[in-house]
Amino acid sequence: MPIAAFQAADMVHAHGAPAQDQRPHHPSRDGFFSHHGLWAPGVRLFRRLGFSAKATLITLTFLLPIGVLGWNYFASQGGQIDFSAKELDGTAYVHEAKSLLPVLLQARSSDDAGLASLAPRLREAQAKLDAADARLGKDMGTTQAAQGLARLTETLASNPGRDAVRDAAVSGAVKALVDLVGTASDGSNLTLDPDIDTYYLMDATSFRLPAMLDAASLTGQLGAQALARGSVSPAELRKLIEQTAILSNSLDGLVASVSKAQGYNAEVKQRVEMDVAAKAVHDMLDAIERQLLQEDGVHGQAAELLKLSSATQAALLRLDEQASSELDALLAARVGRLVSARNLTFVLVCISLVAAFYLFTSFRKVLHGGLREVTRHIELIRDGDLTTQPHAWGADEAAGLIRAIQEMQVSMRALVTQVRQASDGIVTASREIAAGSIDLSTRTEHSAANLEESAAAMEDRKSTRLNSSHTDISRMPSS
């Protein structure tokens, strides 16, 4: 034991326990946050929990915001998918509704016999619209408007009436049809479409083109009647001016809408051809201007104007078919993209969760196994067993502990070996000292025996001498 340790122990025995620290007391050092600061609550909590509870708490802490974000994402994606799917339902409904429009426009220029031949087509188109309304009308809010249109078409098919009555019936049915298309567009989210290309295609097919078709048909019919009579009444003139203004303004809006859709999406320009329909409308407007709106009166052929009107309507119908098909394709592609993105995200999330669970379980097994192995070796060392051979697998913290235990075990073996060798040396020296002591004792006893023998011999000699002296004196003559 070092001298300083002996001196310290003597001072403790002499003066009692060492005096307490007399430095100034700082309450903050002994408070809740004294050792770990801001981390103190977490540290104290984790000190009271086992590994499974810690892992569960950390996992829940991560999963809660991830779950909320995932729920919001999938809810948002589902909402967008439902929104666009409802738009597709709207385009399907509008397609069935607009299938009536060419028949109604043809009925405007037909006589009683022609209208009678159109009646089956009217009823067939109306039956398809009724079926679409029965399937989708409740969600879109079109049932009432569809029923009103059905009454008008049935009346038109059953009771043609005179030309003026028929024209009014056709105009009323066309107006009801245009209103129904607008209602369906509003109720199916088409008018709220978020993309530029699909929004302006919707604007063209649902609002611009139906109005232009009606205006082209009515203008051609009024113009042909005026040309056939060779004069135009003030009422007809006002209506012609009104319808040509609608046709011209709608054309400008149509060109703007299609141009925006084409500018946003180059593929629209390849599939929707605007030039033919625009040229046909311009040609018809020029013909109306030349033949019917000049100060010198009307001049021209009614048949040619009707032919031009029919060509214009055909061009507009082709454009409507192209734009409607492109709108359907774009909406279907958007729904497909949204569904694919949602499904891909779902798959990736599931794979990530499975991978996280697998890695977490592996981590738990590694940590538990490492700590269990560390505990086992420490307990064996505590019990005095230094014969085990700790083996570290990997390079994690548990492996580092096992390597440290292995090094400690090697050091302890060396220390025990040194102590054992020192003990063996002490035992050997003790034995040698004991043997020397025994030999010394034997020699001492032998020397004592020799001394006793010498003393006895000397005593015998003394006695012999005394006896000899007494004998000699007794033999001397008395005087």
Coordinates of C-alpha atoms in Angstrom, one line a residue:
M1 CA 0.0 0.0 0.0
P2 CA 1.5 3.4 -0.9
I3 CA 2.7 5.7 1.8
A4 CA 0.3 8.4 0.8
A5 CA -2.7 6.0 1.2
F6 CA -1.4 5.1 4.7
Q7 CA -1.1 8.8 5.5
A8 CA -4.6 9.5 4.2
A9 CA -6.0 6.7 6.2
D10 CA -4.2 7.9 9.4
M11 CA -5.7 11.4 8.9
V12 CA -9.2 9.9 8.5
H13 CA -8.8 7.9 11.7
A14 CA -7.2 10.9 13.5
H15 CA -9.6 13.6 12.4
G16 CA -12.7 11.8 11.3
A17 CA -14.5 12.1 7.9
P18 CA -13.2 14.8 5.6
A19 CA -15.0 18.1 5.8
Q20 CA -17.8 18.8 3.3
D21 CA -17.3 21.1 0.3
Q22 CA -17.5 24.7 1.5
R23 CA -17.9 26.2 -2.0
P24 CA -20.9 28.4 -2.7
H25 CA -24.1 26.5 -3.4
H26 CA -25.7 26.8 -6.8
P27 CA -29.3 25.7 -6.8
S28 CA -29.4 25.3 -10.6
R29 CA -26.7 22.6 -10.4
D30 CA -28.9 20.4 -8.2
G31 CA -32.2 21.1 -10.2
F32 CA -34.1 18.9 -12.6
F33 CA -32.0 20.2 -15.6
S34 CA -28.7 20.2 -13.8
H35 CA -26.9 17.4 -15.7
H36 CA -28.6 17.1 -19.1
G37 CA -30.2 20.5 -19.5
L38 CA -33.1 20.4 -22.1
W39 CA -32.7 16.7 -22.5
A40 CA -33.3 15.9 -18.8
P41 CA -37.0 14.9 -19.2
G42 CA -36.2 12.4 -22.0
V43 CA -33.2 11.1 -20.2
R44 CA -35.1 10.5 -17.0
L45 CA -38.0 8.9 -18.9
F46 CA -35.8 6.5 -20.8
R47 CA -33.9 5.6 -17.6
R48 CA -37.2 4.1 -16.4
L49 CA -38.1 2.2 -19.5
G50 CA -36.9 -1.0 -21.0
F51 CA -35.7 -1.3 -24.6
S52 CA -39.1 -2.5 -25.9
A53 CA -40.9 0.4 -24.3
K54 CA -38.3 2.8 -25.6
A55 CA -38.6 1.4 -29.1
T56 CA -42.4 1.5 -29.0
L57 CA -42.4 5.1 -27.9
I58 CA -40.0 6.2 -30.5
T59 CA -41.9 4.3 -33.2
L60 CA -45.2 5.8 -32.2
T61 CA -43.6 9.3 -32.2
F62 CA -42.5 8.8 -35.8
L63 CA -45.6 6.9 -37.0
L64 CA -48.1 9.5 -35.7
P65 CA -47.0 12.4 -38.1
I66 CA -46.3 10.0 -40.9
G67 CA -49.8 8.5 -40.5
V68 CA -51.4 11.9 -40.5
L69 CA -49.5 13.0 -43.6
G70 CA -50.2 9.7 -45.3
W71 CA -53.9 10.0 -44.5
N72 CA -54.0 13.6 -45.8
Y73 CA -52.1 12.6 -48.9
F74 CA -54.3 9.6 -49.8
A75 CA -57.5 11.6 -48.9
S76 CA -56.3 14.4 -51.2
Q77 CA -55.4 12.0 -54.0
G78 CA -58.7 10.2 -53.6
G79 CA -60.5 13.6 -53.8
Q80 CA -58.7 14.5 -57.0
I81 CA -59.4 11.2 -58.5
D82 CA -63.1 11.4 -57.6
F83 CA -63.1 15.0 -58.9
S84 CA -61.7 14.0 -62.3
A85 CA -63.8 10.8 -62.5
K86 CA -66.9 12.9 -62.0
E87 CA -65.7 15.1 -64.9
L88 CA -65.5 12.0 -67.0
D89 CA -69.1 11.3 -66.0
G90 CA -69.9 14.8 -67.0
T91 CA -68.4 14.5 -70.5
A92 CA -70.3 11.2 -71.0
Y93 CA -73.5 12.9 -70.0
V94 CA -72.8 15.9 -72.2
H95 CA -72.0 13.6 -75.1
E96 CA -75.4 11.9 -74.8
A97 CA -77.1 15.3 -74.5
K98 CA -75.4 16.8 -77.5
S99 CA -76.3 13.7 -79.6
L100 CA -79.7 15.4 -79.7
L101 CA -78.4 18.6 -81.1
P102 CA -77.8 17.5 -84.8
V103 CA -81.3 16.0 -84.9
L104 CA -82.9 19.1 -83.5
L105 CA -81.0 21.3 -86.0
Q106 CA -82.1 19.0 -88.8
A107 CA -85.7 19.2 -87.6
R108 CA -85.5 23.0 -87.9
S109 CA -85.1 22.8 -91.7
S110 CA -87.4 19.8 -92.2
D111 CA -91.0 19.8 -93.3
D112 CA -93.7 17.7 -91.7
A113 CA -92.7 14.6 -93.6
G114 CA -89.0 15.1 -92.8
L115 CA -89.8 15.7 -89.1
A116 CA -91.9 12.5 -89.0
S117 CA -88.9 10.6 -90.3
L118 CA -86.7 12.2 -87.7
A119 CA -89.0 11.3 -84.8
P120 CA -87.5 7.8 -84.2
R121 CA -84.0 9.4 -84.1
L122 CA -85.2 12.0 -81.6
R123 CA -86.8 9.4 -79.4
E124 CA -83.7 7.2 -79.6
A125 CA -81.3 10.1 -78.7
Q126 CA -83.7 11.2 -75.9
A127 CA -83.8 7.6 -74.6
K128 CA -80.0 7.5 -74.3
L129 CA -80.1 10.8 -72.5
D130 CA -82.8 9.6 -70.2
A131 CA -80.6 6.5 -69.3
A132 CA -77.6 8.7 -68.7
D133 CA -79.7 11.0 -66.5
A134 CA -81.1 8.1 -64.5
R135 CA -77.5 7.0 -63.8
L136 CA -75.9 10.4 -63.2
G137 CA -78.5 13.0 -63.0
K138 CA -79.0 12.9 -59.3
D139 CA -75.3 13.6 -58.6
M140 CA -75.2 16.4 -61.2
G141 CA -78.5 18.0 -60.5
T142 CA -79.7 17.7 -64.1
T143 CA -82.9 15.6 -63.5
Q144 CA -85.3 18.5 -63.7
A145 CA -83.7 20.0 -66.8
A146 CA -83.5 16.7 -68.5
Q147 CA -87.2 16.0 -67.9
G148 CA -88.1 19.4 -69.3
L149 CA -86.1 18.7 -72.5
A150 CA -87.7 15.3 -72.8
R151 CA -91.1 16.9 -72.8
L152 CA -90.1 19.3 -75.5
T153 CA -88.6 16.7 -77.8
E154 CA -91.6 14.4 -77.4
T155 CA -93.9 17.2 -78.2
L156 CA -91.8 18.1 -81.3
A157 CA -91.7 14.5 -82.4
S158 CA -95.5 13.9 -81.9
N159 CA -96.9 17.3 -83.1
P160 CA -94.8 19.0 -85.8
G161 CA -97.3 21.9 -86.3
R162 CA -96.8 24.7 -88.7
D163 CA -93.3 26.1 -89.7
A164 CA -93.4 28.9 -87.1
V165 CA -94.5 26.7 -84.3
R166 CA -92.0 24.1 -85.3
D167 CA -89.2 26.7 -85.4
A168 CA -90.2 27.9 -81.9
A169 CA -90.3 24.3 -80.6
V170 CA -86.9 23.5 -82.1
S171 CA -85.5 26.8 -80.6
G172 CA -87.0 26.0 -77.3
A173 CA -85.6 22.4 -77.3
V174 CA -82.1 23.7 -78.4
K175 CA -82.2 26.3 -75.6
A176 CA -83.2 23.7 -73.1
L177 CA -80.5 21.4 -74.4
V178 CA -77.8 24.1 -74.1
D179 CA -79.0 24.9 -70.6
L180 CA -78.9 21.2 -69.7
V181 CA -75.3 21.0 -71.0
G182 CA -74.3 23.9 -68.8
T183 CA -76.0 22.4 -65.8
A184 CA -74.3 19.1 -66.4
S185 CA -70.9 20.9 -66.8
D186 CA -71.4 22.7 -63.5
G187 CA -72.7 19.7 -61.6
S188 CA -69.8 17.4 -62.8
N189 CA -67.0 19.8 -61.9
L190 CA -66.1 20.4 -65.6
T191 CA -66.4 24.2 -65.1
L192 CA -64.0 23.9 -62.2
D193 CA -61.4 21.9 -64.1
P194 CA -57.9 22.8 -62.8
D195 CA -55.8 22.2 -66.0
I196 CA -55.6 24.8 -68.8
D197 CA -56.0 22.4 -71.7
T198 CA -59.0 20.5 -70.4
Y199 CA -60.7 23.6 -69.0
Y200 CA -60.6 25.4 -72.4
L201 CA -61.6 22.3 -74.3
M202 CA -64.5 22.0 -71.9
D203 CA -65.4 25.7 -72.6
A204 CA -65.3 25.0 -76.3
T205 CA -67.4 21.8 -76.3
S206 CA -69.9 22.7 -73.6
F207 CA -70.6 26.4 -74.2
R208 CA -69.1 27.8 -77.4
L209 CA -69.9 25.1 -80.0
P210 CA -73.5 24.4 -79.0
A211 CA -74.3 28.1 -79.2
M212 CA -72.5 28.4 -82.6
L213 CA -74.3 25.4 -84.0
D214 CA -77.7 26.9 -83.0
A215 CA -76.7 30.3 -84.4
A216 CA -75.4 28.8 -87.7
S217 CA -78.6 26.7 -88.1
L218 CA -80.9 29.5 -87.3
T219 CA -79.0 32.1 -89.4
G220 CA -79.0 29.7 -92.4
Q221 CA -82.8 29.0 -92.0
L222 CA -83.7 32.7 -91.6
G223 CA -81.4 33.8 -94.4
A224 CA -82.7 31.1 -96.8
Q225 CA -86.3 32.1 -96.1
A226 CA -85.5 35.7 -96.7
L227 CA -83.6 34.9 -100.0
A228 CA -86.5 32.7 -101.1
R229 CA -89.0 35.6 -100.6
G230 CA -86.5 38.2 -102.0
S231 CA -86.9 40.4 -99.0
V232 CA -86.2 40.5 -95.2
S233 CA -88.5 41.8 -92.6
P234 CA -87.3 44.1 -89.8
A235 CA -87.9 41.3 -87.2
E236 CA -85.9 38.9 -89.3
L237 CA -83.2 41.4 -89.8
R238 CA -82.9 42.0 -86.1
K239 CA -82.7 38.3 -85.5
L240 CA -80.2 37.8 -88.3
I241 CA -78.0 40.6 -86.8
E242 CA -78.4 39.1 -83.4
Q243 CA -77.5 35.5 -84.5
T244 CA -74.5 36.6 -86.7
A245 CA -73.2 38.6 -83.6
I246 CA -73.6 35.5 -81.5
L247 CA -71.8 33.4 -84.2
S248 CA -69.0 35.9 -84.6
N249 CA -68.4 36.5 -80.9
S250 CA -68.6 32.8 -80.2
L251 CA -66.1 32.1 -82.9
D252 CA -63.7 34.6 -81.3
G253 CA -64.2 32.9 -78.0
L254 CA -63.8 29.4 -79.6
V255 CA -60.6 30.4 -81.3
A256 CA -59.2 31.8 -78.1
S257 CA -60.2 28.7 -76.0
V258 CA -58.8 26.2 -78.5
S259 CA -55.6 28.3 -79.0
K260 CA -55.0 28.4 -75.2
A261 CA -55.5 24.6 -75.0
Q262 CA -53.1 24.1 -77.9
G263 CA -50.6 26.4 -76.5
Y264 CA -50.6 24.6 -73.2
N265 CA -50.6 21.1 -74.7
A266 CA -48.9 20.6 -78.0
E267 CA -50.7 17.3 -78.5
V268 CA -54.1 19.1 -78.6
K269 CA -52.9 21.0 -81.7
Q270 CA -52.3 17.7 -83.5
R271 CA -55.7 16.2 -82.6
V272 CA -58.0 19.3 -82.7
E273 CA -58.0 21.1 -86.0
M274 CA -59.5 24.6 -85.7
D275 CA -58.8 26.1 -89.1
V276 CA -61.4 24.2 -91.1
A277 CA -64.3 25.1 -88.8
A278 CA -63.1 28.8 -88.4
K279 CA -62.9 29.1 -92.2
A280 CA -66.4 27.7 -92.6
V281 CA -67.8 30.1 -90.1
H282 CA -66.0 33.1 -91.7
D283 CA -67.3 32.0 -95.1
M284 CA -70.9 31.9 -93.8
L285 CA -70.6 35.2 -92.0
D286 CA -69.3 36.8 -95.2
A287 CA -72.2 35.3 -97.2
I288 CA -74.7 36.6 -94.7
E289 CA -73.1 40.0 -94.9
R290 CA -73.1 40.1 -98.7
Q291 CA -76.5 38.6 -99.3
L292 CA -78.7 39.8 -96.5
L293 CA -77.2 42.8 -94.7
Q294 CA -76.6 45.2 -97.6
E295 CA -78.5 48.4 -98.0
D296 CA -79.5 47.5 -101.6
G297 CA -81.6 44.6 -100.3
V298 CA -81.2 40.8 -100.4
H299 CA -79.7 38.9 -103.3
G300 CA -78.5 35.3 -103.6
Q301 CA -79.6 31.8 -103.7
A302 CA -81.4 30.2 -100.7
A303 CA -80.2 26.7 -101.6
E304 CA -76.5 27.9 -101.6
L305 CA -77.0 29.6 -98.2
L306 CA -78.5 26.4 -96.8
K307 CA -75.7 24.4 -98.2
L308 CA -73.2 26.7 -96.7
S309 CA -75.0 26.6 -93.4
S310 CA -75.0 22.8 -93.5
A311 CA -71.3 22.7 -94.3
T312 CA -70.6 25.1 -91.4
Q313 CA -72.6 23.0 -89.0
A314 CA -70.8 19.8 -90.2
A315 CA -67.4 21.5 -89.7
L316 CA -68.4 22.6 -86.2
L317 CA -69.7 19.1 -85.4
R318 CA -66.4 17.6 -86.5
L319 CA -64.5 20.1 -84.3
D320 CA -66.8 19.3 -81.4
E321 CA -66.2 15.6 -81.9
Q322 CA -62.4 16.1 -81.9
A323 CA -62.4 18.4 -78.9
S324 CA -64.8 16.1 -77.0
S325 CA -62.6 13.1 -77.7
E326 CA -59.5 14.9 -76.7
L327 CA -61.1 16.2 -73.5
D328 CA -62.2 12.6 -72.6
A329 CA -58.7 11.3 -73.4
L330 CA -57.0 14.0 -71.3
L331 CA -59.3 13.5 -68.3
A332 CA -58.9 9.7 -68.5
A333 CA -55.1 10.2 -68.7
R334 CA -55.2 12.5 -65.6
V335 CA -57.3 10.0 -63.7
G336 CA -54.9 7.2 -64.7
R337 CA -51.9 9.3 -63.6
L338 CA -53.5 10.1 -60.2
V339 CA -54.4 6.5 -59.7
S340 CA -51.0 5.3 -60.7
A341 CA -49.3 7.9 -58.4
R342 CA -51.6 6.9 -55.5
N343 CA -51.0 3.2 -56.0
L344 CA -47.2 3.7 -56.5
T345 CA -47.1 5.8 -53.3
F346 CA -49.1 3.1 -51.4
V347 CA -46.8 0.4 -52.6
L348 CA -43.7 2.3 -51.7
V349 CA -45.1 3.2 -48.3
C350 CA -46.0 -0.5 -47.7
I351 CA -42.5 -1.6 -48.8
S352 CA -40.9 1.1 -46.6
L353 CA -43.0 0.0 -43.6
V354 CA -42.1 -3.6 -44.2
A355 CA -38.4 -2.7 -44.6
A356 CA -38.5 -0.5 -41.5
F357 CA -40.2 -3.3 -39.5
Y358 CA -37.6 -5.8 -40.8
L359 CA -34.7 -3.5 -40.0
F360 CA -36.1 -2.5 -36.6
T361 CA -36.6 -6.2 -35.7
S362 CA -33.0 -6.9 -36.9
F363 CA -31.7 -4.0 -34.8
R364 CA -33.7 -5.3 -31.8
K365 CA -32.3 -8.8 -32.2
V366 CA -28.7 -7.5 -32.6
L367 CA -29.0 -5.2 -29.7
H368 CA -30.7 -7.7 -27.4
G369 CA -28.3 -10.5 -28.5
G370 CA -25.3 -8.3 -27.9
L371 CA -26.5 -7.0 -24.5
R372 CA -27.4 -10.6 -23.5
E373 CA -23.9 -11.8 -24.5
V374 CA -22.3 -8.9 -22.7
T375 CA -24.3 -9.6 -19.5
R376 CA -23.5 -13.3 -19.7
H377 CA -19.7 -12.7 -19.9
I378 CA -19.9 -10.1 -17.1
E379 CA -21.8 -12.5 -14.8
L380 CA -19.2 -15.2 -15.5
I381 CA -16.4 -12.8 -14.7
R382 CA -18.2 -11.8 -11.6
D383 CA -18.4 -15.5 -10.6
G384 CA -14.7 -15.8 -11.2
D385 CA -14.8 -17.7 -14.5
L386 CA -12.2 -16.3 -16.9
T387 CA -12.1 -19.3 -19.2
T388 CA -14.7 -18.1 -21.7
Q389 CA -13.8 -16.6 -25.0
P390 CA -16.0 -13.6 -25.9
H391 CA -16.3 -13.2 -29.7
A392 CA -17.5 -9.9 -31.2
W393 CA -19.6 -10.1 -34.4
G394 CA -19.7 -7.0 -36.4
A395 CA -18.7 -3.4 -35.6
D396 CA -21.6 -2.0 -33.6
E397 CA -21.7 -0.8 -30.0
A398 CA -22.4 -4.2 -28.5
A399 CA -19.5 -5.7 -30.4
G400 CA -17.3 -2.9 -29.1
L401 CA -18.4 -3.8 -25.5
I402 CA -17.7 -7.5 -26.1
R403 CA -14.2 -6.6 -27.5
A404 CA -13.7 -4.4 -24.4
I405 CA -14.7 -7.3 -22.2
Q406 CA -12.4 -9.6 -24.1
E407 CA -9.5 -7.2 -23.5
M408 CA -10.5 -6.9 -19.9
Q409 CA -10.7 -10.6 -19.6
V410 CA -7.2 -11.0 -21.1
S411 CA -5.9 -8.4 -18.7
M412 CA -7.5 -10.1 -15.8
R413 CA -6.1 -13.4 -16.8
A414 CA -2.7 -11.9 -17.0
L415 CA -3.2 -10.3 -13.6
V416 CA -4.5 -13.5 -12.1
T417 CA -1.5 -15.4 -13.6
Q418 CA 0.9 -12.9 -12.1
V419 CA -0.8 -13.1 -8.7
R420 CA -0.8 -16.8 -8.9
Q421 CA 2.9 -16.9 -9.8
A422 CA 3.6 -14.5 -7.0
S423 CA 1.6 -16.7 -4.6
D424 CA 3.4 -19.7 -5.8
G425 CA 6.7 -17.9 -5.1
I426 CA 5.5 -17.0 -1.7
V427 CA 4.4 -20.6 -1.0
T428 CA 7.7 -21.9 -2.2
A429 CA 9.6 -19.4 -0.1
S430 CA 7.4 -20.2 2.9
R431 CA 8.1 -23.9 2.4
E432 CA 11.8 -23.2 2.2
I433 CA 11.7 -21.0 5.3
A434 CA 9.7 -23.7 7.1
A435 CA 12.2 -26.4 6.0
G436 CA 15.1 -24.1 7.2
S437 CA 13.3 -23.6 10.5
I438 CA 12.8 -27.3 10.9
D439 CA 16.5 -27.9 10.1
L440 CA 17.5 -25.2 12.4
S441 CA 15.4 -26.6 15.2
T442 CA 16.8 -30.1 14.6
R443 CA 20.3 -28.8 14.7
T444 CA 19.5 -26.8 17.8
E445 CA 18.1 -29.9 19.5
H446 CA 21.1 -31.9 18.4
S447 CA 23.4 -29.2 19.8
A448 CA 21.5 -29.1 23.0
A449 CA 21.8 -32.9 23.3
N450 CA 25.5 -32.7 22.6
L451 CA 25.8 -30.0 25.3
E452 CA 23.9 -32.2 27.7
E453 CA 26.2 -35.1 26.9
S454 CA 29.2 -32.8 27.3
A455 CA 27.8 -31.6 30.6
A456 CA 27.2 -35.1 31.8
A457 CA 30.7 -36.2 30.7
M458 CA 32.2 -33.2 32.5
E459 CA 30.0 -34.1 35.6
D460 CA 31.3 -37.6 35.4
R461 CA 34.9 -36.5 35.2
K462 CA 34.3 -34.2 38.1
S463 CA 32.8 -37.0 40.1
T464 CA 35.7 -39.2 39.1
R465 CA 38.2 -36.7 40.2
L466 CA 36.5 -36.1 43.5
N467 CA 36.4 -39.8 44.1
S468 CA 40.1 -40.1 43.2
S469 CA 40.9 -37.3 45.6
H470 CA 39.0 -38.8 48.5
T471 CA 40.7 -42.1 47.8
D472 CA 44.1 -40.6 47.8
I473 CA 43.5 -38.8 51.0
S474 CA 42.2 -41.9 52.7
R475 CA 45.3 -43.7 51.7
M476 CA 47.6 -41.2 53.1
P477 CA 49.1 -42.1 56.7
S478 CA 47.7 -40.3 59.5
S479 CA 50.3 -38.3 61.3

